[in-house]
Short mmCIF file of C-alpha atoms in Angstrom, two decimals:
data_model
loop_
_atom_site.label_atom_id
_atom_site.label_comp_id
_atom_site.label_asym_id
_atom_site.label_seq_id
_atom_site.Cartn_x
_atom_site.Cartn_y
_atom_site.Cartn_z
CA UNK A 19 -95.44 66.88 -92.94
CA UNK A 20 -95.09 67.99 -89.39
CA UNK A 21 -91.80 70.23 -90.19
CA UNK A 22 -94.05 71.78 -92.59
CA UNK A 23 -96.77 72.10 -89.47
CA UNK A 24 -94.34 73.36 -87.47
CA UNK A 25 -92.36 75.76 -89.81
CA UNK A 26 -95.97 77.53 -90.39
CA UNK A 27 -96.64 77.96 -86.77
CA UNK A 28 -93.08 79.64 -86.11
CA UNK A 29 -93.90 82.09 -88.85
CA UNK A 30 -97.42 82.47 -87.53
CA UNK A 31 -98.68 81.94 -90.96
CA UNK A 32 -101.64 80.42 -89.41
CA UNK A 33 -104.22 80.81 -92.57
CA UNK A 34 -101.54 78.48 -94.39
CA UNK A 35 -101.48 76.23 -91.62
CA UNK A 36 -105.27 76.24 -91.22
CA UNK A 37 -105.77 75.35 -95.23
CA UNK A 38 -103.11 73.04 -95.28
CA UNK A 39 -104.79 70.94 -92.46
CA UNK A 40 -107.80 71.34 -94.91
CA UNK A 41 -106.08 70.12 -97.91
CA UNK A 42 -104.68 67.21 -96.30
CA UNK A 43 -108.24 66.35 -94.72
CA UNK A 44 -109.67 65.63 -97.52
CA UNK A 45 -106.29 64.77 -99.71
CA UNK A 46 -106.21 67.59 -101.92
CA UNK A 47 -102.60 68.23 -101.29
CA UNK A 48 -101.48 65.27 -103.09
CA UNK A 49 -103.56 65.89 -106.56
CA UNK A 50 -102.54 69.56 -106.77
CA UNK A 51 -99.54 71.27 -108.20
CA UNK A 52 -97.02 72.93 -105.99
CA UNK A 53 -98.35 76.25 -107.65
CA UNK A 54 -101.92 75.57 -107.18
CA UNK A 55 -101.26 74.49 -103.72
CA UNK A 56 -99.37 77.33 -102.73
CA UNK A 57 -101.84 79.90 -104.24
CA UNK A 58 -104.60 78.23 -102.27
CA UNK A 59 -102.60 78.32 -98.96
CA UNK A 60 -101.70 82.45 -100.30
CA UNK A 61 -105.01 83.20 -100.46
CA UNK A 62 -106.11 81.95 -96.80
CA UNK A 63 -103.37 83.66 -95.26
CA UNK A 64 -104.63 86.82 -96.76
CA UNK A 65 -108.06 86.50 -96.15
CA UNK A 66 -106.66 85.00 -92.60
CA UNK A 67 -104.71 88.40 -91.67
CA UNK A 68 -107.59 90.90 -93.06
CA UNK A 69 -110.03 89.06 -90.41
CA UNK A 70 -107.40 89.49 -87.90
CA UNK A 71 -106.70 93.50 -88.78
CA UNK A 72 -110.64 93.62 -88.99
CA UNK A 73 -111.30 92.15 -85.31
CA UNK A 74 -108.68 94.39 -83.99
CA UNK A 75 -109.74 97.88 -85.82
CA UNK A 76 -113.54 96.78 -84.41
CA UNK A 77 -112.32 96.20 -81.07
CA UNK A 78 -110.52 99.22 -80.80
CA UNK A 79 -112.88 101.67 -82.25
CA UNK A 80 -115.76 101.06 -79.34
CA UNK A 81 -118.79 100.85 -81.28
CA UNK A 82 -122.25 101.59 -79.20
CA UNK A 83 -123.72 98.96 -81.80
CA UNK A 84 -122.80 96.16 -83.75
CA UNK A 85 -124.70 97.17 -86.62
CA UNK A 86 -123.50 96.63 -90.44
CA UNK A 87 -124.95 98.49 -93.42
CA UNK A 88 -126.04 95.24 -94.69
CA UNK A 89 -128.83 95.34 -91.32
CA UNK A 90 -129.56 98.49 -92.61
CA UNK A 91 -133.55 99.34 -93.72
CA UNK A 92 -133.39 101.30 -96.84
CA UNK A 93 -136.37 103.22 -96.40
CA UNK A 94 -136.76 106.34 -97.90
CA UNK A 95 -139.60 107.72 -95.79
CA UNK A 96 -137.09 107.82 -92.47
CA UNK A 97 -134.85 109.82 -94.52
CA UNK A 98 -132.55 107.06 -95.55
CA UNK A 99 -131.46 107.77 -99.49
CA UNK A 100 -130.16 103.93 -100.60
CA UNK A 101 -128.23 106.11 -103.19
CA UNK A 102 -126.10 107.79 -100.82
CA UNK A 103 -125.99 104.58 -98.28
CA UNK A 104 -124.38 102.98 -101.61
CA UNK A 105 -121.88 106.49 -102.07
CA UNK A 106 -120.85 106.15 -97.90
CA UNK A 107 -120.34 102.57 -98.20
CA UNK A 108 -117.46 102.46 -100.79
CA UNK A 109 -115.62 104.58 -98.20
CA UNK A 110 -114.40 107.17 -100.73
CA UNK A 111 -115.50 110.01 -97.90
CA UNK A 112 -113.08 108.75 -96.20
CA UNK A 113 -110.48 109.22 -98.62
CA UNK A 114 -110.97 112.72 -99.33
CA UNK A 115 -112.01 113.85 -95.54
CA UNK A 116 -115.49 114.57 -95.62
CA UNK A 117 -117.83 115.01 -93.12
CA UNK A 118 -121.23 113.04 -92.32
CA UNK A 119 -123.97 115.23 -90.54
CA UNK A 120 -126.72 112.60 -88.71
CA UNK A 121 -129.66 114.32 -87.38
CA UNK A 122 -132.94 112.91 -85.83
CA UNK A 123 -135.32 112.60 -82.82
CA UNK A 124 -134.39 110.34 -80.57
CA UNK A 125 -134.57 106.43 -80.81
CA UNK A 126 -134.76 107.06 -85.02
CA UNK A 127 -131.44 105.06 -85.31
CA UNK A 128 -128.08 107.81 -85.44
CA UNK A 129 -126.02 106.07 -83.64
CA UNK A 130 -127.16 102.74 -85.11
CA UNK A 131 -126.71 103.78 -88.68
CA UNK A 132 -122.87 105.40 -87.21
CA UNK A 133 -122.09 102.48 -86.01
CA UNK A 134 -122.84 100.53 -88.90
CA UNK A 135 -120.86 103.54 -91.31
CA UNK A 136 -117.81 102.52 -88.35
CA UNK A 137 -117.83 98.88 -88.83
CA UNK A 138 -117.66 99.59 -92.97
CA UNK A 139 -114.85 101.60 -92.50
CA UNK A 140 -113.35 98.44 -90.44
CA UNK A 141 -113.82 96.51 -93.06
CA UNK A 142 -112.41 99.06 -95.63
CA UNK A 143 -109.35 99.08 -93.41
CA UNK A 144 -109.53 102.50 -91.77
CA UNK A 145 -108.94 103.02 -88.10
CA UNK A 146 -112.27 104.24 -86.48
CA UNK A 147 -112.63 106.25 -83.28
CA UNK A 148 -116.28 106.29 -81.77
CA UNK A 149 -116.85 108.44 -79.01
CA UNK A 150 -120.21 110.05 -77.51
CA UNK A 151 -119.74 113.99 -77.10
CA UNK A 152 -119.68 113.99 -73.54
CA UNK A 153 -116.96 111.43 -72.98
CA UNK A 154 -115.00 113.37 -75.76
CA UNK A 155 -115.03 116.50 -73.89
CA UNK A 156 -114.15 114.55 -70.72
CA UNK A 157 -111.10 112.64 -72.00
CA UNK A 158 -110.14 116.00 -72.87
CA UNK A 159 -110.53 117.82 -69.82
CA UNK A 160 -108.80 114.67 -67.93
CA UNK A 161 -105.55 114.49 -70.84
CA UNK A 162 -105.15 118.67 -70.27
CA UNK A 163 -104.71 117.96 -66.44
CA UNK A 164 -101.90 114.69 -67.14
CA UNK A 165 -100.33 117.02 -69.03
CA UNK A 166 -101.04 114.80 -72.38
CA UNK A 167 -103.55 116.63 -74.13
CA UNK A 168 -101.00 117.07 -77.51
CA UNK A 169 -100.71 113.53 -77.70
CA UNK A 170 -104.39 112.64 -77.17
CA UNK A 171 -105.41 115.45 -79.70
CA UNK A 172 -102.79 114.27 -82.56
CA UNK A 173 -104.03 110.63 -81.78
CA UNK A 174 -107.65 111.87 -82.28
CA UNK A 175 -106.15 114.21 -85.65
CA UNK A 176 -104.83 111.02 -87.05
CA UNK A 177 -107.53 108.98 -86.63
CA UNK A 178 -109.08 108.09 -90.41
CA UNK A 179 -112.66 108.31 -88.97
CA UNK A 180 -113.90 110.10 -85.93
CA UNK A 181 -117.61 109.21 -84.75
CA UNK A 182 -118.52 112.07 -82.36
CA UNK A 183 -122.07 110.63 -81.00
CA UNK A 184 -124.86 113.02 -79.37
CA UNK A 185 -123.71 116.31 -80.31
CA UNK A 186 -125.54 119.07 -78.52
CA UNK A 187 -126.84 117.44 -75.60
CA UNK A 188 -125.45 119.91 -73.32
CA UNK A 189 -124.06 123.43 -74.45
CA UNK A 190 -119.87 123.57 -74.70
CA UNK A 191 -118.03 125.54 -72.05
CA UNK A 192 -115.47 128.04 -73.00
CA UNK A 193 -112.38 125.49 -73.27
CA UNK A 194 -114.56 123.06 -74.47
CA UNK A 195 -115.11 125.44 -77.68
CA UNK A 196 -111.74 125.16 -78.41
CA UNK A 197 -111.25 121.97 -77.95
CA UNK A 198 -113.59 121.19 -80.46
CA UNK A 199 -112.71 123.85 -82.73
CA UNK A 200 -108.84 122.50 -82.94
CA UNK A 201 -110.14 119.09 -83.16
CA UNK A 202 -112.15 120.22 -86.19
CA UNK A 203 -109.58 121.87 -87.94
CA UNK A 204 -106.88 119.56 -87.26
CA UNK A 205 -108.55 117.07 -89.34
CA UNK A 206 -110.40 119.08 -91.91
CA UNK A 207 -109.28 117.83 -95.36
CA UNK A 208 -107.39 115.30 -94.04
CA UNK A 209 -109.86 112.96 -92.24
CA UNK A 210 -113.10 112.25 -91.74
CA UNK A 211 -115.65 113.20 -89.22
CA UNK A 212 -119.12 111.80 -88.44
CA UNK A 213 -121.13 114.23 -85.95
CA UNK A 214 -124.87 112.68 -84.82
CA UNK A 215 -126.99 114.55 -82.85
CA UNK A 216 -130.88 114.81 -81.60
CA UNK A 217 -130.62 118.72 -83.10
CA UNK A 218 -130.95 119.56 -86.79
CA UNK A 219 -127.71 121.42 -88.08
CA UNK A 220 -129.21 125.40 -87.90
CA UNK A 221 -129.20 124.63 -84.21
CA UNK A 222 -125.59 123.48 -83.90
CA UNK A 223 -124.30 126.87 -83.60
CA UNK A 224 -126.16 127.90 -80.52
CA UNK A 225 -124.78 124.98 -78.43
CA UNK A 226 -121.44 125.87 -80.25
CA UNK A 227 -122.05 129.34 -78.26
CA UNK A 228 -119.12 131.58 -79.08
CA UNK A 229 -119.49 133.29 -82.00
CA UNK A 230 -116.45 132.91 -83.89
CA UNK A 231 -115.86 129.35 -82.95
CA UNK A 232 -119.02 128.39 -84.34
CA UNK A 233 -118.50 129.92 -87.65
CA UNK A 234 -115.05 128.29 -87.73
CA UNK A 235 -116.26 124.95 -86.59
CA UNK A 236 -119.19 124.91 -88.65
CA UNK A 237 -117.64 125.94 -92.46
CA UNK A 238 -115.29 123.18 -91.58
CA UNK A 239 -118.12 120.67 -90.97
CA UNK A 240 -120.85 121.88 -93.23
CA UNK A 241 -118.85 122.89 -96.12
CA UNK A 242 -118.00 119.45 -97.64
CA UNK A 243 -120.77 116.48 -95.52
CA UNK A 244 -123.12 114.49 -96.62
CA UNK A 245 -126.15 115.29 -94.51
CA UNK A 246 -128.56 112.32 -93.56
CA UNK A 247 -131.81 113.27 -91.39
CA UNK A 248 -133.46 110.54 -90.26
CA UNK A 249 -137.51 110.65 -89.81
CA UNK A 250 -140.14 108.35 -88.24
CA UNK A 251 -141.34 107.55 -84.69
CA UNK A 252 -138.82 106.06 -82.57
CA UNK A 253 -137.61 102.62 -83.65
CA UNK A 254 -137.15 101.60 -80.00
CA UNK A 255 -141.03 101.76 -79.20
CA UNK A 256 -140.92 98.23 -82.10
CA UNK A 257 -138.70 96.55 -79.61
#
């Protein structure tokens, strides 16, 4: 029994080891079949190694909230269809690289309902990358003056969902246009992006600024999204 113990801990199969303990606990290991056994000890490892890719994908994605779509209030008055809350939560946006458009006055839940879209995609498996705006643009600024901004754009590019929180809070500067706009097309088609902001969508362009860029940004963006605008009084005055 222990050289079983310890054979399970040098492979790190720690699910096994964890239902094995189980079995033996209540003396389940002895009535079962080496088959039945074995799938049972199969399945905890699995379910074992998705909590641990889970936890780490979480972790690394630096939600604002930890918010599921299971918290979420499916009410239609705030502008919150349960038929496309269903469509976002199978993930298949993800698959084919579309965009998610949250718009809203302040304190109506964007980045809650985000964060909650994030920690599906977690779950889904997808690596998730949430960032507010104004951190975006600085990480940016900071990686073009190490010298690393190709790597810290391709990381971004390759990222299977990018959460780009309070868009439009302050107009973009000239490089900051084109930051955007190669961040935007570098994953158009490819990956998906989730953009929330305190503006509706007709207003994006004029923080945008530069003609051109806008256009460019904004057909990438607008041309394939799901577009969610949230309604109500501010759900922070309930608190």
């Amino acid at each position: 029994m222990n050289q079983i113990e310890t054979q399970m801990s040098r492979l790190k199969l720690h699910g096994m080891a964890k239902s094995w303990t189980a079995l033996k606990e209540v003396r389940k290991n002895q009535s079962l079949s080496l088959a039945e056994g074995l799938e049972i000890m199969l399945l905890a490892e699995e379910h074992e190694r998705d909590n641990r890719r889970f936890k780490r994908l979480e972790l690394n994605a630096g939600f604002r909230y930890q918010a599921s779509v299971e918290e979420l209030k499916l009410d239609q008055s705030r502008g919150l269809d349960p038929m496309v809350l269903t469509t976002l939560t199978t993930g298949d946006y993800i698959a084919k690289g579309e965009s998610v458009l949250i718009t809203g006055a302040t304190g109506c839940g964007k980045s809650y309902l985000a964060s909650a879209l994030g920690h599906q995609a977690c779950v889904l498996g997808y690596k998730v990358a949430y960032l507010n705006m104004q951190k975006l643009m600085l990480k940016s600024k900071m990686a073009r003056l190490e010298g690393t901004i190709l790597k810290y754009f391709d990381k971004l590019a390759k990222t299977d969902l990018l959460i780009m929180d309070d868009f439009g809070l302050t107009h973009l500067e000239k490089q900051q246009q084109m930051d955007f706009m190669e961040l935007i097309e570098d994953r158009h088609g490819k990956h998906s992006t989730i953009v929330a902001s305190q503006l509706p969508v007709s207003s994006w362009y004029d923080v945008i600024g530069e003609e051109t860029i806008a256009d460019a940004i904004l057909d990438r963006l607008v041309h394939t999204s799901y577009r969610i605008e949230l309604k109500g009084e501010s759900l922070r005055k309930k608190l």
